[in-house]
C-alpha positions as MATLAB code, in Angstrom:
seq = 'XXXXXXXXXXXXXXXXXXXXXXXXXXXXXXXXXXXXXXXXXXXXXXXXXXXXXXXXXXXXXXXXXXXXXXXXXXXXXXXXXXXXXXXXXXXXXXXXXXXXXXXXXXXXXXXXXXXXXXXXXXXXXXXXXXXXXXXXXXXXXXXXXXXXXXXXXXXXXXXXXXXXXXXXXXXXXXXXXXXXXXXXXXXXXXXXXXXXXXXXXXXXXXXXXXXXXXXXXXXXXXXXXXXXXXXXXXXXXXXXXXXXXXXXXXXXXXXXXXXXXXXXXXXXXXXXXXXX';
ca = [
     -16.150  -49.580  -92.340;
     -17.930  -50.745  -89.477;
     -16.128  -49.444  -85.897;
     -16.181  -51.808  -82.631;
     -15.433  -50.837  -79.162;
     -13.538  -52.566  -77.130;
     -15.378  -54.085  -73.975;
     -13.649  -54.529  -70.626;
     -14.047  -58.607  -69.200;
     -16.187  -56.995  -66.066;
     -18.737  -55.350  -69.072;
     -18.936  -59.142  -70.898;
     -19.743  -61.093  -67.494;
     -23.316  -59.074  -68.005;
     -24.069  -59.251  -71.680;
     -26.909  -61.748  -72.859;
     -26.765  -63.603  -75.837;
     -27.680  -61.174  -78.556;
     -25.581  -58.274  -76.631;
     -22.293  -61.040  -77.281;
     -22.926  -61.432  -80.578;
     -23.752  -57.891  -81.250;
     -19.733  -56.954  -79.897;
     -17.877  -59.992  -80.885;
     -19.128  -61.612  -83.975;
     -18.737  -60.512  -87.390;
     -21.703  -62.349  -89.470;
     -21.873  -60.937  -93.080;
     -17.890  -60.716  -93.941;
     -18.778  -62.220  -97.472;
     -21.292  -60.335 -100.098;
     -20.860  -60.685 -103.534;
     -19.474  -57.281 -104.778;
     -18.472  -56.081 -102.114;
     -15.319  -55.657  -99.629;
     -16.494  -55.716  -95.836;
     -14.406  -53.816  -93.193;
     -14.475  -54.202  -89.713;
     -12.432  -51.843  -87.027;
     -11.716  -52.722  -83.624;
     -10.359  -50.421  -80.840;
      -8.677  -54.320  -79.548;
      -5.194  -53.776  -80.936;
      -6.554  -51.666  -83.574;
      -6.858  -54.834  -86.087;
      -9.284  -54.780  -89.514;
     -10.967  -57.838  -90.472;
     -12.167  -57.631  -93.682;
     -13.392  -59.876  -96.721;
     -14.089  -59.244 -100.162;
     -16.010  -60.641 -102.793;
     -15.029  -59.657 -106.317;
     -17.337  -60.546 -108.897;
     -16.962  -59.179 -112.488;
     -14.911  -56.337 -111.546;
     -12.060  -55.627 -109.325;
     -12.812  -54.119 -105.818;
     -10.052  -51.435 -104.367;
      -9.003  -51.130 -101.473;
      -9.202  -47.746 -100.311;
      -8.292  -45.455  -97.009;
     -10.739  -42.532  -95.516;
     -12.114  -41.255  -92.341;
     -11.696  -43.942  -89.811;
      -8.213  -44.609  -90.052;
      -6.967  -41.148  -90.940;
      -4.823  -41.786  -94.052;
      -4.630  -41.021  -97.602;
      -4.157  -44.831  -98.772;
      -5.373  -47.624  -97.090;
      -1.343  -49.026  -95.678;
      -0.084  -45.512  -95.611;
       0.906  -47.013  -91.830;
      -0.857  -50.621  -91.989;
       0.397  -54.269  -92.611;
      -1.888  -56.237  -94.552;
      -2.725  -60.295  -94.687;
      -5.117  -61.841  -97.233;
      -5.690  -65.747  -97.490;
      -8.140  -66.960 -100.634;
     -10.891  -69.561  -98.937;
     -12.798  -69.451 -102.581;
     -12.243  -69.839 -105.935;
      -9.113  -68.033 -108.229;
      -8.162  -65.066 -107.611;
      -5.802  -62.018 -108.376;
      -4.370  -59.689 -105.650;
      -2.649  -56.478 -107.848;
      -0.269  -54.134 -105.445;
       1.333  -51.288 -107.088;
       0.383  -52.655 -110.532;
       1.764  -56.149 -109.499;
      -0.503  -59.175 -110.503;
      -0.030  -61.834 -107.854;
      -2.748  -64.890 -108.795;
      -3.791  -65.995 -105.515;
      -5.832  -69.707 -105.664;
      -7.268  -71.746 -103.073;
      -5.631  -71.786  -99.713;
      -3.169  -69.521 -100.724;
      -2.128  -65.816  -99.345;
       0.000  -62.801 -100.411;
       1.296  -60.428  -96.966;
       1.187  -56.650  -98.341;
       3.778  -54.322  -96.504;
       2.984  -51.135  -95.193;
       3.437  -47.967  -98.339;
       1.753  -50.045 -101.174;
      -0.621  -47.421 -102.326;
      -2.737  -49.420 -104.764;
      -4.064  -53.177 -103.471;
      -7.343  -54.509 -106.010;
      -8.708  -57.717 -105.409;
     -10.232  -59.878 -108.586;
     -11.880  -63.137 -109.421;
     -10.707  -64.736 -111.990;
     -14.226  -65.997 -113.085;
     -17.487  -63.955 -112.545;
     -19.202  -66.898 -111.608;
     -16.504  -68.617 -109.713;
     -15.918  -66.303 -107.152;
     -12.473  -65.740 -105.076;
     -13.353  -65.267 -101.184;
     -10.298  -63.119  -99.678;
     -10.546  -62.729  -95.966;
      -8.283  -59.729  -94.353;
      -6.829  -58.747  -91.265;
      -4.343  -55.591  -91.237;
      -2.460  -54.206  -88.229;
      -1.090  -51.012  -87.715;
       2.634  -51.257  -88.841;
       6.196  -49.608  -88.269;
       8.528  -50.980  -91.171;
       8.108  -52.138  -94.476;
       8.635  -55.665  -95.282;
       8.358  -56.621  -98.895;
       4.808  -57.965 -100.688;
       5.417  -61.959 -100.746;
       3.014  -64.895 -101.974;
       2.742  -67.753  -99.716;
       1.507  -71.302 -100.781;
      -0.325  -73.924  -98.518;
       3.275  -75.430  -99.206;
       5.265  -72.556  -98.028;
       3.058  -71.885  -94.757;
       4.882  -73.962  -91.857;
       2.456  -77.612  -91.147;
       2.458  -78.868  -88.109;
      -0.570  -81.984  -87.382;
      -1.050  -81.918  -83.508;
      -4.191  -83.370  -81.708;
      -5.801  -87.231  -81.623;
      -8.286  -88.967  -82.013;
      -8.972  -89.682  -78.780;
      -9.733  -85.982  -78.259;
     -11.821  -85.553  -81.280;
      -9.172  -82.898  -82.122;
      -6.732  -84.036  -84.700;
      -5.776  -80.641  -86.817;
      -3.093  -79.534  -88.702;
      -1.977  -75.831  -88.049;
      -0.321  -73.960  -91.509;
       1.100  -70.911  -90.533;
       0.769  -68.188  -93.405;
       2.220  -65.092  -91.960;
       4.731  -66.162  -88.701;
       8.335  -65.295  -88.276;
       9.174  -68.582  -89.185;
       7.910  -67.742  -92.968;
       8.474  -64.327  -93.207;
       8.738  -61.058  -91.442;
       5.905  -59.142  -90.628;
       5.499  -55.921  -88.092;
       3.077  -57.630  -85.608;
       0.601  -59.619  -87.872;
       0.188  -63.460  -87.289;
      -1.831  -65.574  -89.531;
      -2.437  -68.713  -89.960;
      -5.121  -71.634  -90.942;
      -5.827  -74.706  -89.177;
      -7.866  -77.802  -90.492;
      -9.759  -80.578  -88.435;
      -9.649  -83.637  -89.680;
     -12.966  -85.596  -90.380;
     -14.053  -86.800  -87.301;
     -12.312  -84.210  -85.049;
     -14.347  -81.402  -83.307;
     -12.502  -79.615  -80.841;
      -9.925  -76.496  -81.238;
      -7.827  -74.669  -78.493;
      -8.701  -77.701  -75.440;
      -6.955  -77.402  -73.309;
      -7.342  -73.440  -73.569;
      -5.339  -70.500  -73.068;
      -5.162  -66.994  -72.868;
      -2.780  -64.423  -74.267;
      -2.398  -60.756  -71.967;
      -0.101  -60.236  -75.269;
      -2.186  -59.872  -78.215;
      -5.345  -60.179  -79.164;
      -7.309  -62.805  -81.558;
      -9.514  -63.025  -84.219;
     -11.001  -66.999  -85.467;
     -12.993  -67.109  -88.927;
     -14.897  -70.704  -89.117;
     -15.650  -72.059  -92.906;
     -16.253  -75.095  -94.394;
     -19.206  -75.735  -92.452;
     -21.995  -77.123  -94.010;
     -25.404  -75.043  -93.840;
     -26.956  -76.912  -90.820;
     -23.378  -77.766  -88.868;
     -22.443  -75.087  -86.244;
     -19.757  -74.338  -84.206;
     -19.701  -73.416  -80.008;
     -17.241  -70.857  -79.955;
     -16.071  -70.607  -76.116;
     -15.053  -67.499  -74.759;
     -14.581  -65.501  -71.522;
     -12.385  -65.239  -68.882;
     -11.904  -68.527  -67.701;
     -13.481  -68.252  -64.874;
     -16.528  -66.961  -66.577;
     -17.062  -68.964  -69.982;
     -19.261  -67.955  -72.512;
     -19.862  -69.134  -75.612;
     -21.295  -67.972  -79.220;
     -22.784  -70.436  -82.005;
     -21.225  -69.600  -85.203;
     -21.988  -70.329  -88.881;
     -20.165  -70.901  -91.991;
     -17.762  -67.813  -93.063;
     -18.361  -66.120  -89.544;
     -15.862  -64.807  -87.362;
     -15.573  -64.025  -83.986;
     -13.287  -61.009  -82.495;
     -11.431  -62.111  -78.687;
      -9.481  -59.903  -76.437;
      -6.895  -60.499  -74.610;
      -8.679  -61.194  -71.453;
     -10.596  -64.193  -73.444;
     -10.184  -67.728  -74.115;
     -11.002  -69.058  -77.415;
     -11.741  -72.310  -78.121;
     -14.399  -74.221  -80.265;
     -16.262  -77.595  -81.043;
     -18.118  -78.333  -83.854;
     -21.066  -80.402  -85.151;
     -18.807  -81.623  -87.965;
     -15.084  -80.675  -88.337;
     -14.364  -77.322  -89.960;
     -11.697  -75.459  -90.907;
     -11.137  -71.794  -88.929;
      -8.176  -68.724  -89.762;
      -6.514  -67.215  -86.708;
      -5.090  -64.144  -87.086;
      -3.243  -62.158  -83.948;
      -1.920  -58.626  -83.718;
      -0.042  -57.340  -80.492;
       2.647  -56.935  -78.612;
       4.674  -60.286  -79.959;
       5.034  -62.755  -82.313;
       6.108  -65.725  -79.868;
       3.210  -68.274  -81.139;
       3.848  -70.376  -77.979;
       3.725  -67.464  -75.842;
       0.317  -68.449  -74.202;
      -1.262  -68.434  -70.564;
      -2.606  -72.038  -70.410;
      -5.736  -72.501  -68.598;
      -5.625  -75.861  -66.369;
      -8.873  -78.303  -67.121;
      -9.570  -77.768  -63.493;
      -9.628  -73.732  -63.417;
     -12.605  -73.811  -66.493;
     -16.204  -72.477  -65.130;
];
């Protein structure tokens, strides 16, 4: 498990290129075999994914987060962006396929994560808060997860938002998750901007073709920076940061949020004008 600081908005004005991509991006999430951890001190969130290939991978606790089992006092999200899958808590089998997601509630004490073919391989990207209550393991469709199509075309940003793990699909302690898909032609996410002093934010970008990109903006708005990101990259963005993208091509990206509420409009919008 890889740890990250946390790095105060006066510390980021100063960082060059390689220093912002050393602190906030997360490039190899995905190897074949292998599950992928990443700790940050913002909000205390793990991002995670895991590759199975012809074996289940477990996840396990140890050293960095103090705990015999992995959600001895953690929520947990998954959502599948590859091929079939299988998610087993507590002994439970939960087939997870394309698209789809299964929350974990904090006590299970036994989470694997399998492809269901060893040469079509199930990519399950994680994010896990620290948590106070359990709420009951649930699966969640791309049906069950709350669309909403906002943007147009006029704005190259025509998306629709599916929101996995939100109050308005089930309870969680503090985890928000969710997926949102440009439509072809569309390019832009999150303009106009915003901030949140509330919670913190992670974005994983995917299907991005090999030589498409995508300008991740971030900052205080007042002092914009930005990050080029590849396919099945994620960037981490504190509180203090705006995060918004545009793409070569469209792409699809997860948000995931952990903090101190679960209000998804509760946002501090950024005014066109204010942006430097």
């Amino acid at each position: 498990m890889e740890i990250r600081q946390p790095i105060h908005s006066e510390h980021a004005k100063r960082l060059d290129t390689a220093e912002l991509r050393e602190q906030f991006l997360i490039e190899n999430l995905f190897i074949a075999g292998r599950i992928n951890l990443i700790y940050s001190h913002i909000d205390r969130i793990i991002v995670g994914g895991a590759v199975p290939t012809d074996h289940a991978l477990a996840l396990e606790g140890g050293k960095e987060i103090g705990v015999e089992f992995f959600l001895q006092r953690r929520e947990l999200g998954i959502i599948n962006i590859g091929q079939a899958g299988i998610v087993t808590v507590d002994g439970e089998a939960y087939p997870i396929g394309a698209y789809e997601a299964i929350y974990v509630g904090m006590g299970a004490k036994s989470v694997t994560l399998a492809s269901v073919s060893a040469t079509e391989l199930a990519h399950f990207y994680l994010n896990s808060a620290p948590a106070h209550h359990h709420y009951p393991t649930r699966k969640i469709t791309r049906a069950d997860a709350s669309p909403e199509t906002l943007g147009n075309q006029e704005n190259c940003n025509v998306r629709t938002i599916y929101k996995y793990f939100h109050p308005s699909v089930l309870p969680t302690c503090q985890l928000v998750m969710g997926m949102t898909e440009l439509a072809p032609g569309s390019l832009w996410n999150t303009m106009p901007c915003h901030t949140h002093e509330r919670r913190m934010e992670v974005y994983l970008y995917f299907n991005m073709k090999d030589d498409n990109v995508v300008f991740h903006y971030m900052g205080e708005p007042t002092e914009t920076r930005h990050i080029v990101v590849r396919n099945q990259q994620a960037v981490i963005s504190p509180s203090w940061s705006i995060h918004s993208g545009v793409g070569t091509a469209a792409y699809t990206f997860i948000w995931g949020m952990v903090g101190e509420n679960q209000t998804f409009h509760d946002m501090d919008h950024v005014a066109m004008k204010d942006l430097k």
